[in-house]
CSV table of C-alpha atoms in Angstrom, one decimal:
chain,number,residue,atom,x,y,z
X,234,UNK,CA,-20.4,150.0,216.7
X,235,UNK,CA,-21.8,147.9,213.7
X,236,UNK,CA,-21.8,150.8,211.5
X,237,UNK,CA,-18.4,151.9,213.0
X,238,UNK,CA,-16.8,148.3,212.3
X,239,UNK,CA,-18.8,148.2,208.3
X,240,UNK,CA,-17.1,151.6,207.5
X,241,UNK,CA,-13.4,150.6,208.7
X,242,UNK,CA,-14.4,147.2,206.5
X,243,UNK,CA,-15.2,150.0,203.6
X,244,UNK,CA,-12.3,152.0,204.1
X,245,UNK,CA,-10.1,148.1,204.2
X,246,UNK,CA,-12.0,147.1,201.3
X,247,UNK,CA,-11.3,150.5,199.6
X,248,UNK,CA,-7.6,150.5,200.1
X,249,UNK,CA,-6.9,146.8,199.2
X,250,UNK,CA,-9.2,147.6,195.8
X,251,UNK,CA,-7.1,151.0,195.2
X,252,UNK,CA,-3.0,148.5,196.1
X,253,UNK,CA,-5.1,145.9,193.7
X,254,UNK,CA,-5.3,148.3,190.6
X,255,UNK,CA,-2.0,150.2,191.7
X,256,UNK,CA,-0.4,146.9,191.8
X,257,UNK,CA,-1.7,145.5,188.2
X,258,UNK,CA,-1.1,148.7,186.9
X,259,UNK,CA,2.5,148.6,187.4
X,260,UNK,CA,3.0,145.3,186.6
X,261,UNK,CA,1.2,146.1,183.1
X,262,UNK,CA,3.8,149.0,182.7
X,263,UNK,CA,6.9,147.3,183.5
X,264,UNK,CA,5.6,144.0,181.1
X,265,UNK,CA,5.1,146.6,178.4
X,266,UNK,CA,8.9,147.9,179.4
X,267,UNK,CA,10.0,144.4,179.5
X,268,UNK,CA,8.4,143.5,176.1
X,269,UNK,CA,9.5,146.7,174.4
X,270,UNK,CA,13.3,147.4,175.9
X,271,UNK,CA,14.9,144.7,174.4
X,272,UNK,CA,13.4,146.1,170.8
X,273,UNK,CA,15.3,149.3,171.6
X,274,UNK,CA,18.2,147.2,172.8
X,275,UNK,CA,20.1,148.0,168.5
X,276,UNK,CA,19.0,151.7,169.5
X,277,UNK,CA,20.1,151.8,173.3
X,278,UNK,CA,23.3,150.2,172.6
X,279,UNK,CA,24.4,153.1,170.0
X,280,UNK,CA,23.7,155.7,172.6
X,281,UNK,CA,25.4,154.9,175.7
X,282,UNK,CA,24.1,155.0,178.9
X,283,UNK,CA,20.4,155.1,177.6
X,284,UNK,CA,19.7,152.1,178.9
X,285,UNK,CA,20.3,152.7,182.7
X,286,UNK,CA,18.3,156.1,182.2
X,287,UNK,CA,15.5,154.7,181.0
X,288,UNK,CA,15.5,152.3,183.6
X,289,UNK,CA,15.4,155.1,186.3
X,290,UNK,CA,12.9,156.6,184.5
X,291,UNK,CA,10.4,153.7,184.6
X,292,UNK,CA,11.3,153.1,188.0
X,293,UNK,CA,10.3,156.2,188.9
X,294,UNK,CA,7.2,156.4,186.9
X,295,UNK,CA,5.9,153.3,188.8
X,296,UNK,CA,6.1,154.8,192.3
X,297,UNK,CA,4.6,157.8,191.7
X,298,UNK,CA,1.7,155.8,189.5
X,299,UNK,CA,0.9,153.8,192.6
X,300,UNK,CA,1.5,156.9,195.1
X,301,UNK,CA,-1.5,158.4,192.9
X,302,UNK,CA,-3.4,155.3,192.5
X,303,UNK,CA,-3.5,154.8,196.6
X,304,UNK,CA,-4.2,158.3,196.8
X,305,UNK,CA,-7.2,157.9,194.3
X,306,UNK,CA,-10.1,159.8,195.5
X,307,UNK,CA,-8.6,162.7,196.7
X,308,UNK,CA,-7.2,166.0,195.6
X,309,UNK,CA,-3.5,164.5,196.1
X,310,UNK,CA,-4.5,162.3,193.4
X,311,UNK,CA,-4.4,164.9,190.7
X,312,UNK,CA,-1.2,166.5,192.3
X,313,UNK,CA,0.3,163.0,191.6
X,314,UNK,CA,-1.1,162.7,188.8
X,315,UNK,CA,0.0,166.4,187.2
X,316,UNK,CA,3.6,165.7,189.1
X,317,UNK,CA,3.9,162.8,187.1
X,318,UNK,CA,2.7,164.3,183.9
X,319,UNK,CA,5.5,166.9,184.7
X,320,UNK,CA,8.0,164.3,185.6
X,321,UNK,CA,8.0,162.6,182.1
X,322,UNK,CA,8.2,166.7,180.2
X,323,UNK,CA,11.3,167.0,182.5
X,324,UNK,CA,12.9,164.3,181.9
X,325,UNK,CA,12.2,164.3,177.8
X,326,UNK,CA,14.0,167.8,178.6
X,327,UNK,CA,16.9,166.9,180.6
X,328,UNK,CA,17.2,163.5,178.5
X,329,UNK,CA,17.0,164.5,174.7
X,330,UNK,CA,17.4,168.5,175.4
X,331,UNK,CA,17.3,170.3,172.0
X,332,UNK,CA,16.0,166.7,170.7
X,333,UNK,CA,19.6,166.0,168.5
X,334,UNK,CA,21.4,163.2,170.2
X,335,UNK,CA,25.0,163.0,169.3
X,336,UNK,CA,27.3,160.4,170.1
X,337,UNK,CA,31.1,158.8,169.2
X,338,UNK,CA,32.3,155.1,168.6
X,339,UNK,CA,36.3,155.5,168.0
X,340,UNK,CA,36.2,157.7,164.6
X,341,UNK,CA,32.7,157.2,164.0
X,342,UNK,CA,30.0,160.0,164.9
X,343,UNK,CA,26.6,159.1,164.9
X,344,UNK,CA,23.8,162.2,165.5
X,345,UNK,CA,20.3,161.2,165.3
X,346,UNK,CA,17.4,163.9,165.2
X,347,UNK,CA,14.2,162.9,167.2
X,348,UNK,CA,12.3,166.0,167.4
X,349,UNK,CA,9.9,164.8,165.5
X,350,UNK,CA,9.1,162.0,168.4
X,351,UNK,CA,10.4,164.9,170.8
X,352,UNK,CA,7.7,166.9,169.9
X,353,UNK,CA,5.1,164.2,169.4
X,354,UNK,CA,5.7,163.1,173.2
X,355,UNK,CA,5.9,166.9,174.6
X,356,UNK,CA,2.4,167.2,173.4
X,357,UNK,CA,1.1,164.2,174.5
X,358,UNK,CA,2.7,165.1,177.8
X,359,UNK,CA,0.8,168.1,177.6
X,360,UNK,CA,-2.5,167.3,176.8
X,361,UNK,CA,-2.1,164.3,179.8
X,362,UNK,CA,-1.5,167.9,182.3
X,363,UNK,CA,-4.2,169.4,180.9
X,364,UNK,CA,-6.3,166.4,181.7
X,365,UNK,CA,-5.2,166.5,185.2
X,366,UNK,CA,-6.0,169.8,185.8
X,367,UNK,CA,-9.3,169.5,184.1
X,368,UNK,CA,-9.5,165.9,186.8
X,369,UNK,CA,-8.7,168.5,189.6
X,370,UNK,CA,-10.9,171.3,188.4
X,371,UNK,CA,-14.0,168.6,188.1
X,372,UNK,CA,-12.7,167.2,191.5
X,373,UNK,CA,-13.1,170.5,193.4
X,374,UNK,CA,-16.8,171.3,191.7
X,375,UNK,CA,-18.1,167.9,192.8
X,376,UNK,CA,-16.5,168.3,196.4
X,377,UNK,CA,-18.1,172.3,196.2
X,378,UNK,CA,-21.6,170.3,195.0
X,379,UNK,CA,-21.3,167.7,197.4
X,380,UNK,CA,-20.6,170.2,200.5
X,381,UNK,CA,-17.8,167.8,201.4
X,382,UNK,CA,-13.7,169.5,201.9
X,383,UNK,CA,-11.5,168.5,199.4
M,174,UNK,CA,-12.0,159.8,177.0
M,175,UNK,CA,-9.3,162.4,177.1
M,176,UNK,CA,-7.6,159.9,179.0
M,177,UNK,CA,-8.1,157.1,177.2
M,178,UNK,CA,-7.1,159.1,173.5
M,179,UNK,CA,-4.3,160.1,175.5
M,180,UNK,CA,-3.0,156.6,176.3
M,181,UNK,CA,-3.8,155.4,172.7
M,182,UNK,CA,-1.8,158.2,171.1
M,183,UNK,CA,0.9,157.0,173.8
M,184,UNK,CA,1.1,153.4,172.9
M,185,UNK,CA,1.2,154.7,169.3
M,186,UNK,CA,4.3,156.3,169.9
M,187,UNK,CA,6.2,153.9,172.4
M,188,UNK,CA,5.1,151.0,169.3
M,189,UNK,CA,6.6,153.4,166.6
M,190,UNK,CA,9.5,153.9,168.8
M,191,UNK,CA,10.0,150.3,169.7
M,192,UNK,CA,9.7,149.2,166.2
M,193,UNK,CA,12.0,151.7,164.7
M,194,UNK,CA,14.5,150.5,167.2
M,195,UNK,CA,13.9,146.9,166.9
M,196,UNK,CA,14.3,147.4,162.9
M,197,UNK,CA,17.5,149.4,163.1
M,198,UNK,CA,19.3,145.7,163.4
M,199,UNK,CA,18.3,144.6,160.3
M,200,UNK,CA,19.8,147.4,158.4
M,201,UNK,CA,22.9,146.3,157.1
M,202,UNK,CA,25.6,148.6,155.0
M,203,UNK,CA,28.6,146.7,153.6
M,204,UNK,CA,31.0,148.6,151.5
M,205,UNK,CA,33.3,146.9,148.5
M,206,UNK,CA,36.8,146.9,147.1
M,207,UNK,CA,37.0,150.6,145.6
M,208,UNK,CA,38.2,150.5,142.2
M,209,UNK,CA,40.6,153.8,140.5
M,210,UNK,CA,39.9,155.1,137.6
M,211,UNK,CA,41.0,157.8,135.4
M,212,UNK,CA,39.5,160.1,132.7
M,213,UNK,CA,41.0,162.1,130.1
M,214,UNK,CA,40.1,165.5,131.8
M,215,UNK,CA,42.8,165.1,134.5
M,216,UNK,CA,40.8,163.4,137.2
M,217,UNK,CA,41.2,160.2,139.3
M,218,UNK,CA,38.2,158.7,140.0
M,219,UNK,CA,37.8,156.7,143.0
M,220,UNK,CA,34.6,154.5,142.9
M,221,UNK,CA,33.0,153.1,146.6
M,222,UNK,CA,30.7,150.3,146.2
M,223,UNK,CA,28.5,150.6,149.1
M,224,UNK,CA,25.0,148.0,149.7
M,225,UNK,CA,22.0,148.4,151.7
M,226,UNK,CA,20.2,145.9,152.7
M,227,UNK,CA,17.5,147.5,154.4
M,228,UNK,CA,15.0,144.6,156.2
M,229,UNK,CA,13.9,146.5,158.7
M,230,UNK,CA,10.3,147.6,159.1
M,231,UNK,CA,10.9,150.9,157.4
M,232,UNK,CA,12.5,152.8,154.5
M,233,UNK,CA,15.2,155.0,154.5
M,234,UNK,CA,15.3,158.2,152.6
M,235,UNK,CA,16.7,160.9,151.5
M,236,UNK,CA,20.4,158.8,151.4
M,237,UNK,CA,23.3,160.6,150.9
M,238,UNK,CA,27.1,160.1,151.0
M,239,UNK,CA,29.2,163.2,151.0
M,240,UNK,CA,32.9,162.6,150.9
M,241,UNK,CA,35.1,165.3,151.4
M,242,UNK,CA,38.9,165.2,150.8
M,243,UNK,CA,41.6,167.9,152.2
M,244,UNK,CA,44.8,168.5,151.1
M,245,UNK,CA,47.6,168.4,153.6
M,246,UNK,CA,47.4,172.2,154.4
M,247,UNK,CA,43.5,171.8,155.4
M,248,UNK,CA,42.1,173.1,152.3
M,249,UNK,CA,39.0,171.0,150.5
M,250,UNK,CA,40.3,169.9,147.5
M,251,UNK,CA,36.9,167.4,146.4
M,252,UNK,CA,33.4,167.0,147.7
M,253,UNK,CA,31.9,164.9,146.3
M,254,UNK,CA,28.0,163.4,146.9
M,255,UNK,CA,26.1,160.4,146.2
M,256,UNK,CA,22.3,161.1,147.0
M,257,UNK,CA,19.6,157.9,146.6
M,258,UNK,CA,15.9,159.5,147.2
M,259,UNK,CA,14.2,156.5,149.0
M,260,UNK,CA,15.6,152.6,150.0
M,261,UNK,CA,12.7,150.8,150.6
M,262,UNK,CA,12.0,148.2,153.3
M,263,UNK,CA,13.2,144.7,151.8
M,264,UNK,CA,15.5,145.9,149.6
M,265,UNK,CA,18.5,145.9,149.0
M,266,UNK,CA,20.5,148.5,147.0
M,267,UNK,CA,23.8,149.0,146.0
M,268,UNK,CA,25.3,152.1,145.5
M,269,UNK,CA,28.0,153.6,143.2
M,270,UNK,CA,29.6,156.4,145.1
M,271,UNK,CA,32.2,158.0,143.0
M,272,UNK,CA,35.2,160.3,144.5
M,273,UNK,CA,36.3,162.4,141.7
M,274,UNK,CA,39.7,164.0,142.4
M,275,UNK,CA,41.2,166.5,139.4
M,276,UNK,CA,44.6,166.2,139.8
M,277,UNK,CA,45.1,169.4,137.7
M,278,UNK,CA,43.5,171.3,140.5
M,279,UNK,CA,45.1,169.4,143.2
M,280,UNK,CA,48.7,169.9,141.8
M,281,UNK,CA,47.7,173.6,141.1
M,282,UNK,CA,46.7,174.0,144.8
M,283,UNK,CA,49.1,171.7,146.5
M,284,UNK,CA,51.9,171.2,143.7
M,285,UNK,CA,54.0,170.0,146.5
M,286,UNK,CA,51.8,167.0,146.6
M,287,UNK,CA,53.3,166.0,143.5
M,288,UNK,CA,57.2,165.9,145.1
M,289,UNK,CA,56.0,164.6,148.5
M,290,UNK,CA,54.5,161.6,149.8
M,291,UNK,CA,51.2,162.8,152.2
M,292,UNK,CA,48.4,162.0,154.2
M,293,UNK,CA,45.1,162.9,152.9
M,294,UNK,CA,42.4,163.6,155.0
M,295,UNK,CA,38.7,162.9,154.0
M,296,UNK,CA,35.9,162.8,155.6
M,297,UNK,CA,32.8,160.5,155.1
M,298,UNK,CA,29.4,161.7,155.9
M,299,UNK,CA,26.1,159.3,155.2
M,300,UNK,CA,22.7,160.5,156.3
M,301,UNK,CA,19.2,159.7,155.8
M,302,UNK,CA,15.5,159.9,157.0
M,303,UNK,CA,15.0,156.9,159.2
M,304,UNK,CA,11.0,156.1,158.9
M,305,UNK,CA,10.5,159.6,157.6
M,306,UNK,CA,10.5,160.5,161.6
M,307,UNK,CA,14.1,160.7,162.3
M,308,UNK,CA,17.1,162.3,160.7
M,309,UNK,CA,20.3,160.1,161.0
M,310,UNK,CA,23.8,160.7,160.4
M,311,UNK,CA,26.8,158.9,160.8
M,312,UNK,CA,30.5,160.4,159.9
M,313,UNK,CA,33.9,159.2,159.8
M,314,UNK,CA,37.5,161.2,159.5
M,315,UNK,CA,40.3,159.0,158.2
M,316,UNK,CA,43.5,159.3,156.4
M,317,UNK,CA,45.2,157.8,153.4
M,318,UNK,CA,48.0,157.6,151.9
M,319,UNK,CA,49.0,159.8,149.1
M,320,UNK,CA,51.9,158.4,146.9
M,321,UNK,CA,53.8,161.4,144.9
M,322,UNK,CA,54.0,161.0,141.4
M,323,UNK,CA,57.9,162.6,141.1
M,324,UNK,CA,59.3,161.7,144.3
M,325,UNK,CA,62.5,162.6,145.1
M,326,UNK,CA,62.5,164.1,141.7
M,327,UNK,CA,66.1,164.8,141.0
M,328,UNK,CA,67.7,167.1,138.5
M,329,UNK,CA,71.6,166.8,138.2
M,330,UNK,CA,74.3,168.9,137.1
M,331,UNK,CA,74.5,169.1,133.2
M,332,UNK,CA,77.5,166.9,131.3
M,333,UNK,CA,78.9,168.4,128.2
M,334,UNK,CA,80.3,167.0,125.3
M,335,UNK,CA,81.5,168.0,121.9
M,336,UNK,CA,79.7,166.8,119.5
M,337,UNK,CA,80.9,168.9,116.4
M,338,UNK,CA,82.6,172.0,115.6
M,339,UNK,CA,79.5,174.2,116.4
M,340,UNK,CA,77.9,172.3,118.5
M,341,UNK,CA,77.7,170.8,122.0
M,342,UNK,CA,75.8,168.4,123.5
M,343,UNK,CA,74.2,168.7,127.1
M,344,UNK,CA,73.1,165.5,128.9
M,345,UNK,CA,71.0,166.6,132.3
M,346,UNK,CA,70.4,163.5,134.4
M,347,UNK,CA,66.5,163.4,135.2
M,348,UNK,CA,65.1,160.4,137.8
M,349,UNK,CA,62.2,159.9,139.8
M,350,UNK,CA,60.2,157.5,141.3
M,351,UNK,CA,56.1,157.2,140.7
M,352,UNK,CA,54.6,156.7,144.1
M,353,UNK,CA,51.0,157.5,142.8
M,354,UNK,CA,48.1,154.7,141.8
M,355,UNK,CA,48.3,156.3,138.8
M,356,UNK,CA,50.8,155.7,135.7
M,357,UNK,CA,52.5,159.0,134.1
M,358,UNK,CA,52.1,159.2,130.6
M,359,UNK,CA,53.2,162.6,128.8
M,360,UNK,CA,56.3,165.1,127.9
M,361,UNK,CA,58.9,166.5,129.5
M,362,UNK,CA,59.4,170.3,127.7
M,363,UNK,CA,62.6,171.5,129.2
M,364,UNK,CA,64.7,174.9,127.8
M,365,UNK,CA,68.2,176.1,128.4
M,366,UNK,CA,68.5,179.7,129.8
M,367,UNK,CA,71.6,182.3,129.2
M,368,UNK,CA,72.5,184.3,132.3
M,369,UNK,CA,69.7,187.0,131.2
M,370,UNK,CA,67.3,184.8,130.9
M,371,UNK,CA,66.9,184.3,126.9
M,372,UNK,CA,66.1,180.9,125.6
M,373,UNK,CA,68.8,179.3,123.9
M,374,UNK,CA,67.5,176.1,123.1
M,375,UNK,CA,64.9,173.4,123.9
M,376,UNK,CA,64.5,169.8,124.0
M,377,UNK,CA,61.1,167.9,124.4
M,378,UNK,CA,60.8,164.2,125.8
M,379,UNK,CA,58.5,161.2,126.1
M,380,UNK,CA,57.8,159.6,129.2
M,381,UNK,CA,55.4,156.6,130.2
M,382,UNK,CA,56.3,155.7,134.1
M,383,UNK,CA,54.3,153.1,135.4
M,384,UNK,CA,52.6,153.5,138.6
M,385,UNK,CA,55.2,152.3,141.7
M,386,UNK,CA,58.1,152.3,139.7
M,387,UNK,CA,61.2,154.9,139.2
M,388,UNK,CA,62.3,156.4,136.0
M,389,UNK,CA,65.6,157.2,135.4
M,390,UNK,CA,66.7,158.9,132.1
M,391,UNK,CA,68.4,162.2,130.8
M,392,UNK,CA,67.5,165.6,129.3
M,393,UNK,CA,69.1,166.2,126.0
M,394,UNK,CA,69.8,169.6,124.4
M,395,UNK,CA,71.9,170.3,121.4
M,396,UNK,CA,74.2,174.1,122.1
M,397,UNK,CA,76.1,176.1,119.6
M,398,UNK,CA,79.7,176.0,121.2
M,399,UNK,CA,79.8,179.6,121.8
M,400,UNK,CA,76.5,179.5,123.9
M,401,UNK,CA,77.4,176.6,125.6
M,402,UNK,CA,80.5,178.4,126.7
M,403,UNK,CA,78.3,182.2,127.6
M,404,UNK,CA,76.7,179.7,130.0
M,405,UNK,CA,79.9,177.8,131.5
M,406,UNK,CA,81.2,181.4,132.4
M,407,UNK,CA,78.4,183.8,132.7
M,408,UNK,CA,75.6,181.0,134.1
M,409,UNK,CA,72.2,180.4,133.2
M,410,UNK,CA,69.4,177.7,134.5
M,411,UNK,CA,67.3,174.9,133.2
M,412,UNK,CA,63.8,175.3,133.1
M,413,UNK,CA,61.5,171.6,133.3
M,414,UNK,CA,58.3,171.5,133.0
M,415,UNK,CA,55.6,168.1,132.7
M,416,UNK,CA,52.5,168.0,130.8
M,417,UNK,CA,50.5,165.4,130.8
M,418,UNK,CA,47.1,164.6,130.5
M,419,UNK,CA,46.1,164.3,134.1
M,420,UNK,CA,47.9,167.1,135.2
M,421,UNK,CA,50.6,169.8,134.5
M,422,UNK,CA,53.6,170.7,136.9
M,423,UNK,CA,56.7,173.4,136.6
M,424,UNK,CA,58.9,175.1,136.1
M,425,UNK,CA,61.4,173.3,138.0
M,426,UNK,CA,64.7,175.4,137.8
M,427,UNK,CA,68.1,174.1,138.1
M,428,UNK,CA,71.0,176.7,137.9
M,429,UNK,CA,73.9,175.5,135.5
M,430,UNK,CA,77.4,176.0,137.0
């Protein structure tokens, strides 16, 4: 009973740590977006509707950063993790497309070119899913090692 | 480590990306008064003075202005571009751009430019390297006014007098008005045509119109009395043309009745 009541302290004690880190983590990411977006505010206001998307974006990021934090420990983790990873190549995709973003203010055009930065953040995006796979592939050994499921 | 190189190259980029943003505000282009110009090879020169004052956190290169002017029908009639290699941060520039327009070229394509007052269209074109990273470009379309140079350029009937014997005189009214920025300095060669078309005379006069006002004055040509009378019975024309030295323009026919 003893040992039955320490492990459900464990798993309590596990959890809270795991909404602890999930929880500071996203605060830490939306400070930096609160630090940063009104820096972007000049660029933002040129191309309209940025804003709101980027917004969404973050919003998004958060939940599934603390899905995968809760979920730390277990193979869902690094399907979180890689579903994020893809989440930010799709929406530098659907947001920026061929990486030219054009836009009109009465009889003025403005185009700015960021594949540079388009591509700089596709790799990184990259190289963050092949980390997660690597996570998953390491994840699987050790559970294969350990004789424990996944 | 992955990881953490991954995050550091991350914050990198979102820094980069926030500071370009945040320094786009302190980028500040004013343009002046254009001044007009012309040179002695027929061309108007239209001069922009644009400043930079570039206080953001990174330089712009690779400037360049391209201004592009069409004539009425759609055709380009000048490009002209103004290219500055790098603006450095915390400086501030200013920049001569010059729109060179030949009116020889432009009364050659579109001589009915010169009778009519138009719209012009132009378009303006500025683009540079933002922080080496990112390509910008802004563009404009806008219309101007073109004033005329001979509107309503009127060439009446021709009065004849005797003036001897031999001879007669013939007075052809000529009036105009100068719509153009520019003043009209130059000759007016005009010759009297027999019904076959053979010269019979010529007559060649001075003109200096200044720009926005009208000129109103007379052709005069000195005919022997029988030609003068081939032409009151048989016909013939009057053929005008301008030279000056910012551009040429004619014939301009008028039949003689």
């Amino acid at each position: 009973m003893n040992e039955q009541q320490k492990a459900k302290q464990d798993r309590i004690k596990d959890f809270t740590y795991r909404v602890v880190i999930a929880v500071l983590k996203a605060a830490l990411i939306y400070l930096v977006y609160y630090t940063v977006a009104p820096l972007i505010l000049p660029l933002a206001a040129m191309v309209p509707g940025v804003a709101e998307t980027i917004e969404t974006f973050i919003a998004v990021y958060i939940v599934l950063m603390i899905i995968g934090d809760l979920t730390a420990g277990t193979i869902y983790n690094c399907f979180l993790n890689a579903g994020r990873v893809l989440f930010v190549i799709s929406y530098l995709i659907f947001s920026i497309g061929d990486g030219v973003i054009s836009t009109s203010y009465e009889t003025f055009s403005l185009t700015i070119d960021l594949t540079i930065l388009y591509v700089i953040a596709a790799m990184l995006s990259m190289l963050g899913f092949a980390r997660t796979v690597l996570q998953a592939i390491n994840f699987m050994s050790e559970r294969a090692e350990s004789g424990l499921k996944p | 480590m992955l990881g953490i190189a991954n995050m550091i190259f991350w914050i990198v980029l979102i820094a980069f990306i926030a500071s370009a943003g945040y320094s786009i505000k302190d980028i500040n282009f004013n343009a002046g008064e254009p001044t007009l110009g012309a040179t002695e090879d027929g061309s108007l020169t239209l001069t922009f003075p644009l400043y930079i004052d570039n206080q953001g956190y990174y330089g712009l290169k690779a400037f360049n202005i391209t201004t592009t002017v069409y004539g009425d029908q759609g055709n380009e009639v000048t490009k002209t571009s103004t290219f500055v290699p790098t603006i450095f941060k915390g400086q501030t520039t200013t920049i001569l751009h010059n729109v060179t327009l030949n009116i020889k070229q432009l009364a050659e394509s579109n001589p009915q430019l010169l009778l009519n007052d138009s719209n012009l269209k132009a378009r303006v074109a500025a683009g540079f390297d933002f922080a080496k990273l990112m390509p910008v470009q802004l563009s404009t379309n806008f219309t101007f006014p073109w004033g005329a140079p001979f509107h309503n350029l009127v060439l009446e009937q021709p009065q004849y007098s005797v003036v001897s014997r031999s001879n007669v005189r013939v007075i052809v009214p000529l009036s105009f008005e100068n719509h153009a920025t520019f003043d009209i300095a130059g000759d007016v060669l005009a010759g009297i045509y027999d019904g076959n078309g053979a010269l019979l005379t010529e007559s060649q006069t001075s003109l200096s119109v200044p720009a926005g006002s009208a000129f109103i004055g007379e052709l005069g040509f000195t005919l022997p009395v029988d030609a003068a009378s081939q032409i009151v019975t048989e016909g013939g024309h009057v053929e005008v043309f301008f030279s000056s030295p910012l551009f040429e323009y004619g014939p301009m026919v008028i039949n003689l009745e």
